[in-house]
mmCIF file of C-alpha atoms in Angstrom:
data_model
loop_
_atom_site.group_PDB
_atom_site.id
_atom_site.type_symbol
_atom_site.label_atom_id
_atom_site.label_comp_id
_atom_site.label_asym_id
_atom_site.label_seq_id
_atom_site.Cartn_x
_atom_site.Cartn_y
_atom_site.Cartn_z
ATOM 1 C CA MET A 189 26.873 72.418 178.803
ATOM 2 C CA SER A 190 30.396 73.847 178.812
ATOM 3 C CA ASN A 191 30.811 76.418 175.999
ATOM 4 C CA SER A 192 27.989 74.896 174.013
ATOM 5 C CA VAL A 193 25.083 76.899 175.386
ATOM 6 C CA SER A 194 22.748 78.181 172.694
ATOM 7 C CA PHE A 195 20.691 81.340 172.928
ATOM 8 C CA ARG A 196 17.639 79.290 173.877
ATOM 9 C CA ASP A 197 19.627 77.673 176.691
ATOM 10 C CA TYR A 198 21.401 80.732 178.016
ATOM 11 C CA PRO A 199 19.010 81.320 180.944
ATOM 12 C CA LYS A 200 20.210 77.900 182.176
ATOM 13 C CA ALA A 201 23.847 78.967 181.945
ATOM 14 C CA LYS A 202 25.443 79.351 185.334
ATOM 15 C CA SER A 203 28.545 81.097 184.117
ATOM 16 C CA PHE A 204 29.388 83.612 181.456
ATOM 17 C CA LEU A 205 33.098 84.224 180.998
ATOM 18 C CA PHE A 206 33.871 87.675 179.604
ATOM 19 C CA VAL A 207 37.112 88.282 177.752
ATOM 20 C CA SER A 208 38.265 91.616 176.438
ATOM 21 C CA GLY A 209 38.626 91.916 172.687
ATOM 22 C CA ILE A 210 42.152 93.236 173.165
ATOM 23 C CA LYS A 211 43.312 90.106 174.975
ATOM 24 C CA LYS A 212 43.555 87.813 171.975
ATOM 25 C CA ASP A 213 45.920 85.444 173.776
ATOM 26 C CA ASP A 214 43.131 84.705 176.271
ATOM 27 C CA PHE A 215 40.481 83.773 173.692
ATOM 28 C CA LYS A 216 41.542 80.153 173.304
ATOM 29 C CA HIS A 217 41.973 79.692 177.071
ATOM 30 C CA CYS A 218 38.405 80.853 177.638
ATOM 31 C CA PHE A 219 37.057 78.093 175.435
ATOM 32 C CA ALA A 220 39.046 75.552 177.437
ATOM 33 C CA SER A 221 37.392 76.747 180.638
ATOM 34 C CA GLU A 222 34.370 75.267 182.384
ATOM 35 C CA ALA A 223 32.263 78.368 181.597
ATOM 36 C CA ASP A 224 28.873 77.714 180.044
ATOM 37 C CA ALA A 225 29.211 80.635 177.645
ATOM 38 C CA ILE A 226 31.982 82.908 176.410
ATOM 39 C CA VAL A 227 31.331 86.613 175.825
ATOM 40 C CA ILE A 228 33.891 88.548 173.818
ATOM 41 C CA ASP A 229 33.672 92.136 174.987
ATOM 42 C CA LEU A 230 34.115 95.004 172.553
ATOM 43 C CA GLU A 231 32.690 97.556 174.969
ATOM 44 C CA ASP A 232 33.968 98.775 178.352
ATOM 45 C CA SER A 233 37.001 96.500 178.594
ATOM 46 C CA VAL A 234 38.430 98.012 175.402
ATOM 47 C CA PRO A 235 39.888 101.542 175.467
ATOM 48 C CA ALA A 236 38.651 103.832 172.697
ATOM 49 C CA GLU A 237 42.002 103.865 170.927
ATOM 50 C CA ARG A 238 42.038 100.044 170.736
ATOM 51 C CA LYS A 239 38.492 99.338 169.447
ATOM 52 C CA LYS A 240 39.732 98.645 165.920
ATOM 53 C CA GLU A 241 42.415 96.320 167.227
ATOM 54 C CA SER A 242 39.871 94.358 169.274
ATOM 55 C CA ARG A 243 37.670 93.776 166.228
ATOM 56 C CA ALA A 244 40.702 92.644 164.218
ATOM 57 C CA ASN A 245 41.622 90.232 167.034
ATOM 58 C CA VAL A 246 38.172 88.642 166.933
ATOM 59 C CA LEU A 247 38.301 88.290 163.139
ATOM 60 C CA GLU A 248 41.722 86.649 163.304
ATOM 61 C CA PHE A 249 40.619 84.275 166.060
ATOM 62 C CA CYS A 250 37.541 83.232 164.102
ATOM 63 C CA ARG A 251 39.534 82.597 160.940
ATOM 64 C CA LEU A 252 41.828 80.280 162.883
ATOM 65 C CA ASN A 253 39.115 78.655 165.040
ATOM 66 C CA SER A 254 36.054 78.160 162.879
ATOM 67 C CA ASP A 255 34.511 75.701 165.356
ATOM 68 C CA LYS A 256 34.147 78.256 168.177
ATOM 69 C CA LYS A 257 30.905 80.113 168.898
ATOM 70 C CA PHE A 258 30.432 82.911 171.397
ATOM 71 C CA PHE A 259 28.300 85.811 172.495
ATOM 72 C CA ILE A 260 29.570 89.274 171.643
ATOM 73 C CA ARG A 261 29.085 92.400 173.728
ATOM 74 C CA VAL A 262 28.872 95.510 171.574
ATOM 75 C CA ASN A 263 29.173 99.173 172.440
ATOM 76 C CA ASP A 264 25.940 100.845 173.453
ATOM 77 C CA ALA A 265 23.691 102.370 170.816
ATOM 78 C CA GLN A 266 24.579 105.932 171.802
ATOM 79 C CA SER A 267 28.336 105.465 171.672
ATOM 80 C CA ASP A 268 30.606 106.605 168.874
ATOM 81 C CA PHE A 269 31.594 102.959 168.320
ATOM 82 C CA PHE A 270 28.173 101.353 167.885
ATOM 83 C CA ASN A 271 27.974 101.719 164.090
ATOM 84 C CA ASP A 272 31.469 100.279 163.688
ATOM 85 C CA ASP A 273 30.451 97.295 165.827
ATOM 86 C CA MET A 274 27.407 96.642 163.651
ATOM 87 C CA VAL A 275 29.531 96.806 160.478
ATOM 88 C CA PHE A 276 32.012 94.466 162.153
ATOM 89 C CA ILE A 277 29.318 91.893 162.971
ATOM 90 C CA ARG A 278 28.150 91.891 159.366
ATOM 91 C CA GLU A 279 31.760 91.421 158.232
ATOM 92 C CA LEU A 280 32.352 88.651 160.761
ATOM 93 C CA GLY A 281 29.154 86.843 159.856
ATOM 94 C CA LEU A 282 26.751 85.184 162.218
ATOM 95 C CA LYS A 283 28.122 81.650 162.096
ATOM 96 C CA PHE A 284 30.467 82.417 165.014
ATOM 97 C CA ILE A 285 27.998 84.367 167.126
ATOM 98 C CA MET A 286 25.493 82.794 169.512
ATOM 99 C CA GLY A 287 24.045 86.143 170.403
ATOM 100 C CA ILE A 288 24.625 89.850 170.760
ATOM 101 C CA MET A 289 24.753 91.583 174.115
ATOM 102 C CA LEU A 290 23.760 95.251 174.052
ATOM 103 C CA SER A 291 24.434 96.981 177.335
ATOM 104 C CA LYS A 292 23.129 100.293 178.639
ATOM 105 C CA ALA A 293 19.879 99.885 176.729
ATOM 106 C CA GLU A 294 17.632 102.503 178.278
ATOM 107 C CA GLN A 295 14.960 102.957 175.620
ATOM 108 C CA LYS A 296 13.266 100.769 173.068
ATOM 109 C CA GLU A 297 15.020 102.812 170.363
ATOM 110 C CA HIS A 298 18.370 101.533 171.600
ATOM 111 C CA ILE A 299 17.218 97.977 171.059
ATOM 112 C CA GLU A 300 15.612 98.786 167.737
ATOM 113 C CA SER A 301 18.875 100.366 166.573
ATOM 114 C CA VAL A 302 20.420 96.893 166.431
ATOM 115 C CA LEU A 303 17.539 95.631 164.335
ATOM 116 C CA LYS A 304 17.743 98.625 161.984
ATOM 117 C CA LYS A 305 21.391 97.913 161.257
ATOM 118 C CA PHE A 306 20.406 94.530 159.856
ATOM 119 C CA ARG A 307 17.329 95.462 157.850
ATOM 120 C CA ARG A 308 17.541 94.527 154.177
ATOM 121 C CA SER A 309 20.147 91.907 154.998
ATOM 122 C CA ALA A 310 20.268 88.149 155.204
ATOM 123 C CA TYR A 311 20.566 88.492 158.984
ATOM 124 C CA ASN A 312 17.328 90.393 159.487
ATOM 125 C CA LEU A 313 15.046 87.377 159.839
ATOM 126 C CA ALA A 314 17.082 85.808 162.638
ATOM 127 C CA TYR A 315 17.184 89.029 164.604
ATOM 128 C CA ARG A 316 13.524 89.853 164.211
ATOM 129 C CA LYS A 317 12.443 86.353 165.134
ATOM 130 C CA CYS A 318 14.516 86.293 168.320
ATOM 131 C CA PHE A 319 13.508 89.807 169.234
ATOM 132 C CA ARG A 320 9.830 88.927 168.989
ATOM 133 C CA THR A 321 10.044 85.571 170.708
ATOM 134 C CA SER A 322 12.635 86.247 173.384
ATOM 135 C CA LYS A 323 11.911 86.996 177.008
ATOM 136 C CA PHE A 324 12.670 90.641 176.185
ATOM 137 C CA LYS A 325 9.503 91.013 174.124
ATOM 138 C CA SER A 326 8.081 93.525 176.603
ATOM 139 C CA HIS A 327 11.017 95.862 175.964
ATOM 140 C CA SER A 328 9.468 96.866 172.669
ATOM 141 C CA ARG A 329 6.690 98.611 174.583
ATOM 142 C CA THR A 330 8.396 99.966 177.677
ATOM 143 C CA SER A 331 11.323 102.107 178.695
ATOM 144 C CA LEU A 332 14.327 100.364 180.164
ATOM 145 C CA ARG A 333 16.738 101.309 182.881
ATOM 146 C CA LYS A 334 20.327 100.414 181.944
ATOM 147 C CA THR A 335 19.403 96.891 180.973
ATOM 148 C CA THR A 336 21.559 94.442 179.085
ATOM 149 C CA CYS A 337 19.719 92.768 176.229
ATOM 150 C CA PHE A 338 20.563 89.619 174.293
ATOM 151 C CA TRP A 339 19.580 88.610 170.816
ATOM 152 C CA GLY A 340 20.077 85.042 169.789
ATOM 153 C CA ILE A 341 21.285 84.072 166.389
#
């Protein structure tokens, strides 16, 4: 399964390898690892002053490695960086992304904020479908306590 796990398979994944968006030299090494899934982190591993740099690193990597797919961990919905992350994902395009990881989701509105960013776009259908059919379906009706949520692409 190494590095080829899809969103539907991710519960079977035994290892997720996180790499900080500022460590662009490590991106390629991660894909050579035995990890089942790679998660590029734009959130806590990236200092505020380097958020832009981390997004640029991911774009550059994807342009040079069009065969690689990964999960991406975005800043939480209440952070000052969330909107920039959503714009970045639209710019990047979904062909590289297996899924989005939203951490610190405490309320259904935090989850819905991801969906709202993609309304009226070509990406909306994929997000809505996964949101409705994923194991996180119950989150739309309940409050959460610092949960990490995935959406598959």
